Amino acid sequence: VTKILGAYNVPVNEGTIRKKSDRFSYAVCFALSGKCLYRCSNGDYLSDPQHILLIPKNSSYTLECPETGIFPLINFDAIADESLNEFIEIEVDNQSDYIALFNKLKDRLFFKSGHSHLSAMSTMYDLLTRLYHASITREEKNNYNIIRPAILYLEEHYNDPSLTNAALAEKAFISDVYFRKIFKQKFGVSPKQFILMQRVEKAKELLRDEHQSVSAIAEAVGYASVYHFSRSFKKITGYSPSEY
C-alpha cells in the first residue's frame, strides 16, 4: 500500500444502478447492511454482511443494488501484482471486527496528527492481514469439503490392500494430482503416508488389546506381507510389532 485515499460510509438505495469505467484506485468494500452486486466481464461479485470485496484499480463494472444498505469503503493505491487485477470476494462469518478497524482508520485519517499516516497504515495492514487469513481459512475449509468423501472412505477402508490415490480421488470426483495436493495441504502428509499411519495406529490397538499373532494383525490392517508390516511398524514407532 502506497497511499490511503479515503475511508467513507457509502449509502446506496435499492434499485440504484451505476456504471464505472477505469476505476481510479483499489478499494476494500464492506457492508453494514444491504446488498450490492458488482457485475463485470468475468462474473458477478457480491457485497453484503457476509462478503467483503477487494476491487481492482482500472476495473470497469456495473453496480446494482437490490437491497438498500450502508457500504463502508476504503480507497487506496498500491504496488500490486497481477493477483489484484480481478475482484476478490471473501466470505466472512461476521464483519464487526473489520468494521471496527474501518472506523479506527477513518478516525485516524480525519483527526490528523504527527504520526497519523503511520497509524493509518498500521491499521490498514492489520485489516488486510485479517482479510488474508480469512480467505485462507475459508479456502482450507472448502478444500476439505471437496475431499471429505474420500476421507470418509479412507477411514472405513484403510485396511484394503488395493486402496490407491486414484481410487480415493475418484470418490471426491477430482483428479489424482489435485487430490494429493489438497490432501497434503490439509494433513501435512501424502495420502500414502496417512494410510500407513492409520494402519499402524490400528495395529497398535490390536497388539495391546487382542490375543492375535503378528501375521493375523498384519493381515487385519491391510498387509499381505508380515515383513512389510513389521518394517513399516518399526519405521513409525521405533519398535518391532513383537517388541511393542
PDB file of C-alpha atoms in Angstrom:
ATOM      1  CA  VAL A   1       0.000   0.000   0.000  1.00  0.00           C
ATOM      2  CA  THR A   2       1.465   3.352  -1.055  1.00  0.00           C
ATOM      3  CA  LYS A   3      -1.368   5.691  -0.082  1.00  0.00           C
ATOM      4  CA  ILE A   4      -4.751   5.561   1.643  1.00  0.00           C
ATOM      5  CA  LEU A   5      -7.016   7.884  -0.331  1.00  0.00           C
ATOM      6  CA  GLY A   6     -10.055   7.851   1.921  1.00  0.00           C
ATOM      7  CA  ALA A   7     -12.496   5.887   4.061  1.00  0.00           C
ATOM      8  CA  TYR A   8     -16.217   6.551   3.665  1.00  0.00           C
ATOM      9  CA  ASN A   9     -19.613   5.169   4.632  1.00  0.00           C
ATOM     10  CA  VAL A  10     -21.465   4.995   1.327  1.00  0.00           C
ATOM     11  CA  PRO A  11     -25.294   4.757   1.428  1.00  0.00           C
ATOM     12  CA  VAL A  12     -26.803   3.008  -1.618  1.00  0.00           C
ATOM     13  CA  ASN A  13     -30.541   2.781  -2.220  1.00  0.00           C
ATOM     14  CA  GLU A  14     -32.456  -0.178  -3.606  1.00  0.00           C
ATOM     15  CA  GLY A  15     -32.751  -0.010  -7.379  1.00  0.00           C
ATOM     16  CA  THR A  16     -29.538   2.006  -7.841  1.00  0.00           C
ATOM     17  CA  ILE A  17     -27.555   1.180 -10.984  1.00  0.00           C
ATOM     18  CA  ARG A  18     -24.153   2.813 -11.560  1.00  0.00           C
ATOM     19  CA  LYS A  19     -21.586   2.215 -14.278  1.00  0.00           C
ATOM     20  CA  LYS A  20     -17.895   2.662 -13.538  1.00  0.00           C
ATOM     21  CA  SER A  21     -15.059   2.678 -16.084  1.00  0.00           C
ATOM     22  CA  ASP A  22     -11.332   2.563 -15.309  1.00  0.00           C
ATOM     23  CA  ARG A  23     -11.628   2.849 -11.534  1.00  0.00           C
ATOM     24  CA  PHE A  24      -9.067   5.330 -10.180  1.00  0.00           C
ATOM     25  CA  SER A  25      -7.856   3.203  -7.230  1.00  0.00           C
ATOM     26  CA  TYR A  26      -8.029  -0.106  -5.431  1.00  0.00           C
ATOM     27  CA  ALA A  27     -10.759  -0.452  -2.808  1.00  0.00           C
ATOM     28  CA  VAL A  28     -11.983  -2.611   0.039  1.00  0.00           C
ATOM     29  CA  CYS A  29     -15.767  -2.675   0.287  1.00  0.00           C
ATOM     30  CA  PHE A  30     -17.678  -3.790   3.412  1.00  0.00           C
ATOM     31  CA  ALA A  31     -21.402  -3.884   4.192  1.00  0.00           C
ATOM     32  CA  LEU A  32     -23.076  -2.762   7.404  1.00  0.00           C
ATOM     33  CA  SER A  33     -26.387  -3.713   5.809  1.00  0.00           C
ATOM     34  CA  GLY A  34     -27.955  -4.244   2.424  1.00  0.00           C
ATOM     35  CA  LYS A  35     -26.680  -5.903  -0.715  1.00  0.00           C
ATOM     36  CA  CYS A  36     -24.827  -4.748  -3.846  1.00  0.00           C
ATOM     37  CA  LEU A  37     -23.768  -6.652  -6.953  1.00  0.00           C
ATOM     38  CA  TYR A  38     -20.682  -5.718  -8.953  1.00  0.00           C
ATOM     39  CA  ARG A  39     -21.104  -7.045 -12.483  1.00  0.00           C
ATOM     40  CA  CYS A  40     -18.019  -7.195 -14.699  1.00  0.00           C
ATOM     41  CA  SER A  41     -16.798  -9.147 -17.709  1.00  0.00           C
ATOM     42  CA  ASN A  42     -15.548 -12.138 -15.694  1.00  0.00           C
ATOM     43  CA  GLY A  43     -18.520 -12.541 -13.341  1.00  0.00           C
ATOM     44  CA  ASP A  44     -20.705 -11.098 -10.596  1.00  0.00           C
ATOM     45  CA  TYR A  45     -19.386 -10.261  -7.128  1.00  0.00           C
ATOM     46  CA  LEU A  46     -21.474  -9.752  -4.014  1.00  0.00           C
ATOM     47  CA  SER A  47     -21.072  -7.159  -1.263  1.00  0.00           C
ATOM     48  CA  ASP A  48     -23.242  -7.859   1.791  1.00  0.00           C
ATOM     49  CA  PRO A  49     -22.676  -8.530   5.539  1.00  0.00           C
ATOM     50  CA  GLN A  50     -21.253 -11.993   4.708  1.00  0.00           C
ATOM     51  CA  HIS A  51     -18.958 -10.899   1.847  1.00  0.00           C
ATOM     52  CA  ILE A  52     -16.109  -8.371   1.695  1.00  0.00           C
ATOM     53  CA  LEU A  53     -14.763  -7.274  -1.684  1.00  0.00           C
ATOM     54  CA  LEU A  54     -11.333  -6.220  -2.901  1.00  0.00           C
ATOM     55  CA  ILE A  55     -11.924  -4.106  -6.011  1.00  0.00           C
ATOM     56  CA  PRO A  56      -9.085  -3.760  -8.554  1.00  0.00           C
ATOM     57  CA  LYS A  57      -7.728  -0.491  -9.885  1.00  0.00           C
ATOM     58  CA  ASN A  58      -8.634   0.340 -13.517  1.00  0.00           C
ATOM     59  CA  SER A  59     -11.616  -2.034 -13.358  1.00  0.00           C
ATOM     60  CA  SER A  60     -14.865  -1.413 -15.204  1.00  0.00           C
ATOM     61  CA  TYR A  61     -18.157  -2.693 -13.832  1.00  0.00           C
ATOM     62  CA  THR A  62     -21.826  -2.038 -13.231  1.00  0.00           C
ATOM     63  CA  LEU A  63     -23.018  -1.726  -9.631  1.00  0.00           C
ATOM     64  CA  GLU A  64     -26.577  -2.842  -8.925  1.00  0.00           C
ATOM     65  CA  CYS A  65     -28.297  -2.543  -5.545  1.00  0.00           C
ATOM     66  CA  PRO A  66     -31.162  -4.992  -4.891  1.00  0.00           C
ATOM     67  CA  GLU A  67     -31.285  -4.068  -1.178  1.00  0.00           C
ATOM     68  CA  THR A  68     -30.709  -0.644   0.462  1.00  0.00           C
ATOM     69  CA  GLY A  69     -27.712  -0.503   2.771  1.00  0.00           C
ATOM     70  CA  ILE A  70     -24.589   1.224   4.087  1.00  0.00           C
ATOM     71  CA  PHE A  71     -21.315   0.173   2.466  1.00  0.00           C
ATOM     72  CA  PRO A  72     -18.075   1.296   4.149  1.00  0.00           C
ATOM     73  CA  LEU A  73     -15.371   1.793   1.515  1.00  0.00           C
ATOM     74  CA  ILE A  74     -11.591   2.306   1.660  1.00  0.00           C
ATOM     75  CA  ASN A  75      -9.859   3.654  -1.448  1.00  0.00           C
ATOM     76  CA  PHE A  76      -6.110   3.088  -1.672  1.00  0.00           C
ATOM     77  CA  ASP A  77      -3.186   2.914  -4.057  1.00  0.00           C
ATOM     78  CA  ALA A  78      -0.687   0.067  -4.033  1.00  0.00           C
ATOM     79  CA  ILE A  79       2.188  -1.575  -5.834  1.00  0.00           C
ATOM     80  CA  ALA A  80       0.329  -4.765  -6.720  1.00  0.00           C
ATOM     81  CA  ASP A  81       0.969  -7.870  -8.770  1.00  0.00           C
ATOM     82  CA  GLU A  82      -1.485  -9.441 -11.204  1.00  0.00           C
ATOM     83  CA  SER A  83      -3.310 -11.231  -8.360  1.00  0.00           C
ATOM     84  CA  LEU A  84      -5.114  -7.921  -7.703  1.00  0.00           C
ATOM     85  CA  ASN A  85      -6.176  -7.408 -11.305  1.00  0.00           C
ATOM     86  CA  GLU A  86      -9.536  -9.066 -10.617  1.00  0.00           C
ATOM     87  CA  PHE A  87     -12.230  -8.758  -7.954  1.00  0.00           C
ATOM     88  CA  ILE A  88     -11.642 -10.842  -4.844  1.00  0.00           C
ATOM     89  CA  GLU A  89     -14.732 -11.857  -2.859  1.00  0.00           C
ATOM     90  CA  ILE A  90     -14.003 -13.007   0.694  1.00  0.00           C
ATOM     91  CA  GLU A  91     -16.716 -14.794   2.651  1.00  0.00           C
ATOM     92  CA  VAL A  92     -16.754 -13.987   6.393  1.00  0.00           C
ATOM     93  CA  ASP A  93     -18.990 -15.031   9.279  1.00  0.00           C
ATOM     94  CA  ASN A  94     -19.089 -11.578  10.836  1.00  0.00           C
ATOM     95  CA  GLN A  95     -17.832  -8.156   9.756  1.00  0.00           C
ATOM     96  CA  SER A  96     -17.835  -6.489  13.192  1.00  0.00           C
ATOM     97  CA  ASP A  97     -14.045  -6.733  13.679  1.00  0.00           C
ATOM     98  CA  TYR A  98     -13.433  -5.384  10.196  1.00  0.00           C
ATOM     99  CA  ILE A  99     -15.898  -2.515  10.671  1.00  0.00           C
ATOM    100  CA  ALA A 100     -14.142  -1.634  13.953  1.00  0.00           C
ATOM    101  CA  LEU A 101     -10.828  -1.390  12.067  1.00  0.00           C
ATOM    102  CA  PHE A 102     -12.521   0.622   9.306  1.00  0.00           C
ATOM    103  CA  ASN A 103     -13.829   3.134  11.884  1.00  0.00           C
ATOM    104  CA  LYS A 104     -10.389   3.297  13.515  1.00  0.00           C
ATOM    105  CA  LEU A 105      -8.810   4.011  10.135  1.00  0.00           C
ATOM    106  CA  LYS A 106     -11.439   6.637   9.276  1.00  0.00           C
ATOM    107  CA  ASP A 107     -10.789   8.453  12.579  1.00  0.00           C
ATOM    108  CA  ARG A 108      -7.022   8.436  12.027  1.00  0.00           C
ATOM    109  CA  LEU A 109      -7.459   9.896   8.550  1.00  0.00           C
ATOM    110  CA  PHE A 110      -9.801  12.603   9.848  1.00  0.00           C
ATOM    111  CA  PHE A 111      -8.044  13.596  13.087  1.00  0.00           C
ATOM    112  CA  LYS A 112      -4.619  14.184  11.625  1.00  0.00           C
ATOM    113  CA  SER A 113      -1.572  14.322  13.887  1.00  0.00           C
ATOM    114  CA  GLY A 114       2.183  13.981  13.503  1.00  0.00           C
ATOM    115  CA  HIS A 115       2.010  10.211  13.311  1.00  0.00           C
ATOM    116  CA  SER A 116      -1.481   9.785  11.789  1.00  0.00           C
ATOM    117  CA  HIS A 117      -0.079   8.498   8.473  1.00  0.00           C
ATOM    118  CA  LEU A 118       1.865   5.710  10.176  1.00  0.00           C
ATOM    119  CA  SER A 119      -1.102   4.869  12.433  1.00  0.00           C
ATOM    120  CA  ALA A 120      -3.436   4.721   9.441  1.00  0.00           C
ATOM    121  CA  MET A 121      -1.017   2.477   7.525  1.00  0.00           C
ATOM    122  CA  SER A 122      -0.673   0.195  10.553  1.00  0.00           C
ATOM    123  CA  THR A 123      -4.455  -0.151  10.796  1.00  0.00           C
ATOM    124  CA  MET A 124      -4.741  -0.757   7.048  1.00  0.00           C
ATOM    125  CA  TYR A 125      -2.210  -3.573   7.151  1.00  0.00           C
ATOM    126  CA  ASP A 126      -3.922  -5.086  10.193  1.00  0.00           C
ATOM    127  CA  LEU A 127      -7.169  -5.114   8.229  1.00  0.00           C
ATOM    128  CA  LEU A 128      -5.580  -6.613   5.091  1.00  0.00           C
ATOM    129  CA  THR A 129      -3.794  -9.269   7.146  1.00  0.00           C
ATOM    130  CA  ARG A 130      -7.102 -10.326   8.738  1.00  0.00           C
ATOM    131  CA  LEU A 131      -8.710 -10.494   5.293  1.00  0.00           C
ATOM    132  CA  TYR A 132      -5.849 -12.640   4.026  1.00  0.00           C
ATOM    133  CA  HIS A 133      -6.190 -15.125   6.905  1.00  0.00           C
ATOM    134  CA  ALA A 134      -9.973 -15.199   6.464  1.00  0.00           C
ATOM    135  CA  SER A 135      -9.565 -16.066   2.790  1.00  0.00           C
ATOM    136  CA  ILE A 136      -7.009 -18.807   3.549  1.00  0.00           C
ATOM    137  CA  THR A 137      -9.181 -20.308   6.322  1.00  0.00           C
ATOM    138  CA  ARG A 138     -12.205 -20.342   4.018  1.00  0.00           C
ATOM    139  CA  GLU A 139     -10.169 -21.903   1.204  1.00  0.00           C
ATOM    140  CA  GLU A 140      -8.924 -24.661   3.527  1.00  0.00           C
ATOM    141  CA  LYS A 141     -12.477 -25.367   4.656  1.00  0.00           C
ATOM    142  CA  ASN A 142     -13.721 -25.522   1.066  1.00  0.00           C
ATOM    143  CA  ASN A 143     -10.841 -27.793   0.072  1.00  0.00           C
ATOM    144  CA  TYR A 144     -11.615 -30.150   2.964  1.00  0.00           C
ATOM    145  CA  ASN A 145     -15.253 -30.311   1.885  1.00  0.00           C
ATOM    146  CA  ILE A 146     -14.083 -31.318  -1.598  1.00  0.00           C
ATOM    147  CA  ILE A 147     -12.055 -34.297  -0.347  1.00  0.00           C
ATOM    148  CA  ARG A 148     -14.328 -35.217   2.588  1.00  0.00           C
ATOM    149  CA  PRO A 149     -15.991 -38.146   0.743  1.00  0.00           C
ATOM    150  CA  ALA A 150     -12.529 -39.605   0.098  1.00  0.00           C
ATOM    151  CA  ILE A 151     -11.514 -39.128   3.754  1.00  0.00           C
ATOM    152  CA  LEU A 152     -14.635 -40.923   4.987  1.00  0.00           C
ATOM    153  CA  TYR A 153     -13.969 -43.766   2.555  1.00  0.00           C
ATOM    154  CA  LEU A 154     -10.315 -43.953   3.626  1.00  0.00           C
ATOM    155  CA  GLU A 155     -11.243 -44.157   7.316  1.00  0.00           C
ATOM    156  CA  GLU A 156     -13.541 -47.114   6.628  1.00  0.00           C
ATOM    157  CA  HIS A 157     -11.272 -48.918   4.116  1.00  0.00           C
ATOM    158  CA  TYR A 158      -7.766 -48.105   5.369  1.00  0.00           C
ATOM    159  CA  ASN A 159      -7.084 -51.862   5.580  1.00  0.00           C
ATOM    160  CA  ASP A 160      -7.907 -52.522   1.924  1.00  0.00           C
ATOM    161  CA  PRO A 161      -4.579 -53.597   0.334  1.00  0.00           C
ATOM    162  CA  SER A 162      -5.755 -52.316  -3.058  1.00  0.00           C
ATOM    163  CA  LEU A 163      -6.528 -48.795  -1.780  1.00  0.00           C
ATOM    164  CA  THR A 164      -4.853 -46.204  -4.039  1.00  0.00           C
ATOM    165  CA  ASN A 165      -4.712 -42.445  -4.519  1.00  0.00           C
ATOM    166  CA  ALA A 166      -6.605 -42.853  -7.771  1.00  0.00           C
ATOM    167  CA  ALA A 167      -9.432 -44.728  -6.032  1.00  0.00           C
ATOM    168  CA  LEU A 168      -9.690 -42.045  -3.323  1.00  0.00           C
ATOM    169  CA  ALA A 169      -9.588 -39.211  -5.868  1.00  0.00           C
ATOM    170  CA  GLU A 170     -12.438 -40.903  -7.729  1.00  0.00           C
ATOM    171  CA  LYS A 171     -14.558 -40.767  -4.547  1.00  0.00           C
ATOM    172  CA  ALA A 172     -14.080 -36.976  -4.498  1.00  0.00           C
ATOM    173  CA  PHE A 173     -14.664 -36.651  -8.280  1.00  0.00           C
ATOM    174  CA  ILE A 174     -11.320 -34.905  -8.798  1.00  0.00           C
ATOM    175  CA  SER A 175      -8.014 -35.800 -10.430  1.00  0.00           C
ATOM    176  CA  ASP A 176      -5.347 -37.829  -8.655  1.00  0.00           C
ATOM    177  CA  VAL A 177      -2.901 -34.877  -8.781  1.00  0.00           C
ATOM    178  CA  TYR A 178      -5.417 -32.376  -7.357  1.00  0.00           C
ATOM    179  CA  PHE A 179      -6.465 -34.831  -4.646  1.00  0.00           C
ATOM    180  CA  ARG A 180      -2.868 -35.338  -3.472  1.00  0.00           C
ATOM    181  CA  LYS A 181      -2.274 -31.569  -3.472  1.00  0.00           C
ATOM    182  CA  ILE A 182      -5.335 -30.744  -1.331  1.00  0.00           C
ATOM    183  CA  PHE A 183      -4.756 -33.729   0.945  1.00  0.00           C
ATOM    184  CA  LYS A 184      -1.186 -32.708   1.736  1.00  0.00           C
ATOM    185  CA  GLN A 185      -2.240 -29.087   2.328  1.00  0.00           C
ATOM    186  CA  LYS A 186      -4.807 -30.295   4.864  1.00  0.00           C
ATOM    187  CA  PHE A 187      -2.931 -33.091   6.664  1.00  0.00           C
ATOM    188  CA  GLY A 188       0.734 -32.272   6.037  1.00  0.00           C
ATOM    189  CA  VAL A 189       1.472 -35.742   4.651  1.00  0.00           C
ATOM    190  CA  SER A 190       0.710 -37.608   1.443  1.00  0.00           C
ATOM    191  CA  PRO A 191      -2.342 -39.921   1.281  1.00  0.00           C
ATOM    192  CA  LYS A 192       0.025 -42.913   1.164  1.00  0.00           C
ATOM    193  CA  GLN A 193       1.750 -41.813   4.385  1.00  0.00           C
ATOM    194  CA  PHE A 194      -1.612 -41.117   6.024  1.00  0.00           C
ATOM    195  CA  ILE A 195      -2.878 -44.622   5.188  1.00  0.00           C
ATOM    196  CA  LEU A 196       0.339 -46.084   6.596  1.00  0.00           C
ATOM    197  CA  MET A 197      -0.135 -44.135   9.844  1.00  0.00           C
ATOM    198  CA  GLN A 198      -3.766 -45.260  10.099  1.00  0.00           C
ATOM    199  CA  ARG A 199      -2.742 -48.895   9.694  1.00  0.00           C
ATOM    200  CA  VAL A 200      -0.001 -48.645  12.303  1.00  0.00           C
ATOM    201  CA  GLU A 201      -2.327 -46.926  14.816  1.00  0.00           C
ATOM    202  CA  LYS A 202      -4.902 -49.705  14.396  1.00  0.00           C
ATOM    203  CA  ALA A 203      -2.162 -52.339  14.668  1.00  0.00           C
ATOM    204  CA  LYS A 204      -1.018 -50.795  17.959  1.00  0.00           C
ATOM    205  CA  GLU A 205      -4.560 -51.154  19.313  1.00  0.00           C
ATOM    206  CA  LEU A 206      -4.734 -54.791  18.234  1.00  0.00           C
ATOM    207  CA  LEU A 207      -1.308 -55.588  19.673  1.00  0.00           C
ATOM    208  CA  ARG A 208      -2.389 -54.104  23.033  1.00  0.00           C
ATOM    209  CA  ASP A 209      -5.884 -55.497  23.270  1.00  0.00           C
ATOM    210  CA  GLU A 210      -6.122 -58.672  21.181  1.00  0.00           C
ATOM    211  CA  HIS A 211      -4.528 -62.075  21.550  1.00  0.00           C
ATOM    212  CA  GLN A 212      -3.667 -62.444  17.881  1.00  0.00           C
ATOM    213  CA  SER A 213      -0.487 -63.355  16.079  1.00  0.00           C
ATOM    214  CA  VAL A 214       1.549 -60.652  14.366  1.00  0.00           C
ATOM    215  CA  SER A 215       0.746 -62.187  10.975  1.00  0.00           C
ATOM    216  CA  ALA A 216      -3.008 -62.074  11.703  1.00  0.00           C
ATOM    217  CA  ILE A 217      -2.764 -58.419  12.775  1.00  0.00           C
ATOM    218  CA  ALA A 218      -0.727 -57.582   9.675  1.00  0.00           C
ATOM    219  CA  GLU A 219      -3.486 -59.032   7.512  1.00  0.00           C
ATOM    220  CA  ALA A 220      -6.202 -57.271   9.522  1.00  0.00           C
ATOM    221  CA  VAL A 221      -4.706 -53.840   8.868  1.00  0.00           C
ATOM    222  CA  GLY A 222      -4.104 -54.388   5.162  1.00  0.00           C
ATOM    223  CA  TYR A 223      -0.687 -56.026   4.757  1.00  0.00           C
ATOM    224  CA  ALA A 224      -0.223 -59.164   2.690  1.00  0.00           C
ATOM    225  CA  SER A 225       3.342 -59.492   3.978  1.00  0.00           C
ATOM    226  CA  VAL A 226       4.386 -59.722   7.642  1.00  0.00           C
ATOM    227  CA  TYR A 227       7.823 -58.499   6.596  1.00  0.00           C
ATOM    228  CA  HIS A 228       6.457 -55.267   5.072  1.00  0.00           C
ATOM    229  CA  PHE A 229       4.136 -54.766   8.031  1.00  0.00           C
ATOM    230  CA  SER A 230       6.985 -55.180  10.542  1.00  0.00           C
ATOM    231  CA  ARG A 231       9.235 -52.846   8.591  1.00  0.00           C
ATOM    232  CA  SER A 232       6.540 -50.121   8.366  1.00  0.00           C
ATOM    233  CA  PHE A 233       5.619 -50.540  12.028  1.00  0.00           C
ATOM    234  CA  LYS A 234       9.211 -50.164  13.205  1.00  0.00           C
ATOM    235  CA  LYS A 235       9.829 -47.190  10.919  1.00  0.00           C
ATOM    236  CA  ILE A 236       6.983 -45.263  12.579  1.00  0.00           C
ATOM    237  CA  THR A 237       7.125 -46.471  16.194  1.00  0.00           C
ATOM    238  CA  GLY A 238      10.776 -47.405  16.606  1.00  0.00           C
ATOM    239  CA  TYR A 239       9.785 -50.919  17.768  1.00  0.00           C
ATOM    240  CA  SER A 240       9.069 -54.159  16.012  1.00  0.00           C
ATOM    241  CA  PRO A 241       5.493 -55.453  16.491  1.00  0.00           C
ATOM    242  CA  SER A 242       6.780 -58.164  18.875  1.00  0.00           C
ATOM    243  CA  GLU A 243       8.717 -55.627  20.960  1.00  0.00           C
ATOM    244  CA  TYR A 244       5.709 -53.337  21.097  1.00  0.00           C
TER     245      TYR A 244
END
